[in-house]
PDB file of C-alpha atoms in Angstrom:
ATOM      1  CA  MET Y 103      -1.029  27.948   3.380  1.00  0.00           C
ATOM      2  CA  LYS Y 104      -1.734  27.596   7.107  1.00  0.00           C
ATOM      3  CA  ARG Y 105       1.142  26.772   9.423  1.00  0.00           C
ATOM      4  CA  LEU Y 106      -0.684  23.593  10.444  1.00  0.00           C
ATOM      5  CA  TYR Y 107       0.056  22.166   6.998  1.00  0.00           C
ATOM      6  CA  ARG Y 108       3.791  22.983   7.035  1.00  0.00           C
ATOM      7  CA  LEU Y 109       6.736  20.832   8.057  1.00  0.00           C
ATOM      8  CA  THR Y 110       8.975  22.842  10.354  1.00  0.00           C
ATOM      9  CA  HIS Y 111      11.288  20.413  12.192  1.00  0.00           C
ATOM     10  CA  SER Y 112      14.604  19.360  10.689  1.00  0.00           C
ATOM     11  CA  ALA Y 113      14.073  15.803  11.964  1.00  0.00           C
ATOM     12  CA  ASP Y 114      10.977  15.503   9.751  1.00  0.00           C
ATOM     13  CA  PHE Y 115      12.925  16.697   6.716  1.00  0.00           C
ATOM     14  CA  ALA Y 116      15.730  14.212   7.453  1.00  0.00           C
ATOM     15  CA  ARG Y 117      13.244  11.350   7.918  1.00  0.00           C
ATOM     16  CA  LEU Y 118      11.580  12.096   4.591  1.00  0.00           C
ATOM     17  CA  ARG Y 119      14.872  12.291   2.713  1.00  0.00           C
ATOM     18  CA  LYS Y 120      16.003   8.999   4.258  1.00  0.00           C
ATOM     19  CA  GLN Y 121      12.802   6.907   4.352  1.00  0.00           C
ATOM     20  CA  GLY Y 122      10.395   8.629   1.996  1.00  0.00           C
ATOM     21  CA  GLN Y 123       9.382   7.637  -1.517  1.00  0.00           C
ATOM     22  CA  SER Y 124      10.713  10.141  -4.089  1.00  0.00           C
ATOM     23  CA  TRP Y 125       9.808  11.300  -7.590  1.00  0.00           C
ATOM     24  CA  ALA Y 126      11.760  13.681  -9.799  1.00  0.00           C
ATOM     25  CA  HIS Y 127      10.773  16.370 -12.299  1.00  0.00           C
ATOM     26  CA  PRO Y 128      13.098  18.822 -14.095  1.00  0.00           C
ATOM     27  CA  LEU Y 129      11.913  21.634 -11.774  1.00  0.00           C
ATOM     28  CA  LEU Y 130      11.598  19.784  -8.462  1.00  0.00           C
ATOM     29  CA  ILE Y 131      11.921  16.580  -6.445  1.00  0.00           C
ATOM     30  CA  LEU Y 132       9.063  15.363  -4.251  1.00  0.00           C
ATOM     31  CA  SER Y 133       9.566  13.020  -1.264  1.00  0.00           C
ATOM     32  CA  MET Y 134       6.745  11.732   0.909  1.00  0.00           C
ATOM     33  CA  ASP Y 135       6.071   9.369   3.782  1.00  0.00           C
ATOM     34  CA  ARG Y 136       3.179   8.589   6.111  1.00  0.00           C
ATOM     35  CA  ASN Y 137       2.555  10.656   9.242  1.00  0.00           C
ATOM     36  CA  ASP Y 138       0.278   9.878  12.199  1.00  0.00           C
ATOM     37  CA  LEU Y 139      -1.874  12.982  11.769  1.00  0.00           C
ATOM     38  CA  GLU Y 140      -5.253  13.520  10.161  1.00  0.00           C
ATOM     39  CA  TRP Y 141      -3.852  16.085   7.747  1.00  0.00           C
ATOM     40  CA  SER Y 142      -0.907  16.258   5.370  1.00  0.00           C
ATOM     41  CA  ARG Y 143       2.072  18.533   5.968  1.00  0.00           C
ATOM     42  CA  PHE Y 144       4.333  20.083   3.346  1.00  0.00           C
ATOM     43  CA  GLY Y 145       7.908  21.322   3.526  1.00  0.00           C
ATOM     44  CA  PHE Y 146      10.017  23.143   0.965  1.00  0.00           C
ATOM     45  CA  ILE Y 147      13.763  23.103   0.399  1.00  0.00           C
ATOM     46  CA  VAL Y 148      15.221  25.833  -1.801  1.00  0.00           C
ATOM     47  CA  SER Y 149      19.019  25.853  -1.638  1.00  0.00           C
ATOM     48  CA  ARG Y 150      21.397  28.736  -2.295  1.00  0.00           C
ATOM     49  CA  ARG Y 151      22.222  27.244  -5.649  1.00  0.00           C
ATOM     50  CA  ILE Y 152      18.765  28.445  -6.814  1.00  0.00           C
ATOM     51  CA  GLY Y 153      19.713  32.091  -6.321  1.00  0.00           C
ATOM     52  CA  LYS Y 154      19.921  34.875  -3.793  1.00  0.00           C
ATOM     53  CA  ALA Y 155      17.420  35.275  -0.956  1.00  0.00           C
ATOM     54  CA  VAL Y 156      14.865  37.220  -3.002  1.00  0.00           C
ATOM     55  CA  VAL Y 157      14.740  34.490  -5.655  1.00  0.00           C
ATOM     56  CA  ARG Y 158      14.626  31.662  -3.099  1.00  0.00           C
ATOM     57  CA  ASN Y 159      11.794  33.334  -1.190  1.00  0.00           C
ATOM     58  CA  ARG Y 160       9.830  33.904  -4.408  1.00  0.00           C
ATOM     59  CA  VAL Y 161      10.215  30.227  -5.324  1.00  0.00           C
ATOM     60  CA  LYS Y 162       9.021  29.154  -1.857  1.00  0.00           C
ATOM     61  CA  ARG Y 163       6.001  31.468  -2.087  1.00  0.00           C
ATOM     62  CA  GLN Y 164       5.119  30.054  -5.500  1.00  0.00           C
ATOM     63  CA  LEU Y 165       5.451  26.463  -4.276  1.00  0.00           C
ATOM     64  CA  ARG Y 166       3.295  27.167  -1.203  1.00  0.00           C
ATOM     65  CA  GLU Y 167       0.661  28.826  -3.376  1.00  0.00           C
ATOM     66  CA  ALA Y 168       0.614  25.913  -5.830  1.00  0.00           C
ATOM     67  CA  ILE Y 169       0.068  23.488  -2.933  1.00  0.00           C
ATOM     68  CA  ARG Y 170      -2.562  25.710  -1.299  1.00  0.00           C
ATOM     69  CA  HIS Y 171      -4.679  25.750  -4.460  1.00  0.00           C
ATOM     70  CA  HIS Y 172      -4.822  21.946  -4.551  1.00  0.00           C
ATOM     71  CA  LEU Y 173      -4.592  20.992  -0.874  1.00  0.00           C
ATOM     72  CA  GLU Y 174      -7.991  19.278  -0.780  1.00  0.00           C
ATOM     73  CA  GLU Y 175      -7.065  16.996  -3.695  1.00  0.00           C
ATOM     74  CA  PHE Y 176      -4.244  15.390  -1.738  1.00  0.00           C
ATOM     75  CA  PRO Y 177      -4.862  12.426   0.623  1.00  0.00           C
ATOM     76  CA  ARG Y 178      -4.618  13.114   4.337  1.00  0.00           C
ATOM     77  CA  GLY Y 179      -1.959  11.780   6.658  1.00  0.00           C
ATOM     78  CA  TRP Y 180       1.210  12.301   4.607  1.00  0.00           C
ATOM     79  CA  ASP Y 181       4.357  14.385   5.020  1.00  0.00           C
ATOM     80  CA  VAL Y 182       5.657  15.823   1.755  1.00  0.00           C
ATOM     81  CA  VAL Y 183       8.929  17.623   1.024  1.00  0.00           C
ATOM     82  CA  ILE Y 184       9.409  19.483  -2.250  1.00  0.00           C
ATOM     83  CA  ILE Y 185      13.009  20.214  -3.206  1.00  0.00           C
ATOM     84  CA  ALA Y 186      13.510  22.931  -5.817  1.00  0.00           C
ATOM     85  CA  ARG Y 187      15.956  22.372  -8.658  1.00  0.00           C
ATOM     86  CA  ALA Y 188      17.945  25.149 -10.367  1.00  0.00           C
ATOM     87  CA  PRO Y 189      15.672  25.680 -13.442  1.00  0.00           C
ATOM     88  CA  ILE Y 190      12.756  26.622 -11.160  1.00  0.00           C
ATOM     89  CA  ALA Y 191      14.235  30.121 -10.687  1.00  0.00           C
ATOM     90  CA  GLU Y 192      13.385  31.048 -14.301  1.00  0.00           C
ATOM     91  CA  ALA Y 193      10.062  29.173 -14.468  1.00  0.00           C
ATOM     92  CA  ARG Y 194       6.714  30.962 -14.579  1.00  0.00           C
ATOM     93  CA  PHE Y 195       4.127  30.232 -11.884  1.00  0.00           C
ATOM     94  CA  ALA Y 196       1.984  28.223 -14.325  1.00  0.00           C
ATOM     95  CA  GLU Y 197       4.955  25.949 -15.057  1.00  0.00           C
ATOM     96  CA  ILE Y 198       5.692  25.511 -11.357  1.00  0.00           C
ATOM     97  CA  GLU Y 199       2.057  24.774 -10.572  1.00  0.00           C
ATOM     98  CA  ASN Y 200       1.906  22.252 -13.422  1.00  0.00           C
ATOM     99  CA  ALA Y 201       5.067  20.512 -12.152  1.00  0.00           C
ATOM    100  CA  VAL Y 202       3.709  20.382  -8.597  1.00  0.00           C
ATOM    101  CA  MET Y 203       0.376  18.995  -9.805  1.00  0.00           C
ATOM    102  CA  ARG Y 204       2.061  16.306 -11.906  1.00  0.00           C
ATOM    103  CA  MET Y 205       4.238  15.223  -8.982  1.00  0.00           C
ATOM    104  CA  LEU Y 206       1.310  15.282  -6.541  1.00  0.00           C
ATOM    105  CA  ALA Y 207      -0.760  13.180  -8.957  1.00  0.00           C
ATOM    106  CA  ARG Y 208       2.004  10.562  -9.056  1.00  0.00           C
ATOM    107  CA  ALA Y 209       2.339  10.678  -5.281  1.00  0.00           C
ATOM    108  CA  ARG Y 210      -1.435  10.528  -4.790  1.00  0.00           C
ATOM    109  CA  SER Y 211      -1.785   7.415  -6.961  1.00  0.00           C
ATOM    110  CA  TRP Y 212       1.136   5.766  -5.127  1.00  0.00           C
ATOM    111  CA  ALA Y 213      -0.354   6.697  -1.721  1.00  0.00           C
ATOM    112  CA  CYS Y 214      -3.791   5.359  -2.654  1.00  0.00           C
ATOM    113  CA  ALA Y 215      -2.277   2.095  -3.919  1.00  0.00           C
ATOM    114  CA  ARG Y 216      -0.235   1.789  -0.728  1.00  0.00           C
ATOM    115  CA  GLU Y 217      -3.314   2.391   1.443  1.00  0.00           C
ATOM    116  CA  ARG Y 218      -5.310  -0.188  -0.526  1.00  0.00           C
ATOM    117  CA  GLY Y 219      -2.472  -2.675  -0.071  1.00  0.00           C
ATOM    118  CA  ALA Y 220      -2.379  -2.041   3.672  1.00  0.00           C
ATOM    119  CA  ALA Y 221      -6.151  -2.479   3.898  1.00  0.00           C
ATOM    120  CA  VAL Y 222      -5.948  -5.808   2.053  1.00  0.00           C
ATOM    121  CA  GLN Y 223      -3.219  -7.083   4.404  1.00  0.00           C
ATOM    122  CA  GLU Y 224      -5.293  -6.289   7.505  1.00  0.00           C
TER     123      GLU Y 224
END
């Protein structure tokens, strides 16, 4: 996934955790909020409780790859943070990708409904 599509500043992560809409899955938590850009950005949080560095890095690579495969399906102009939960360390890539897709589908439908609501109010 290109660096352009990644969240890198801690202030963005804090804003999303505080103000963003969140959804939970047994493998991950997804938080999202609007940004002022013409593309969406994604950030990943994999804590030490997931495992040692090798395991955490593998989980982050798998999450980035799952997002990269479906980047065009997601609406533009959103910041998204995916927080890994402990069971993700033992999950296969197909399970991780399925979890990410389910959470993105929920987020996508919420984002579209929110955009329609904003358009109606204008």
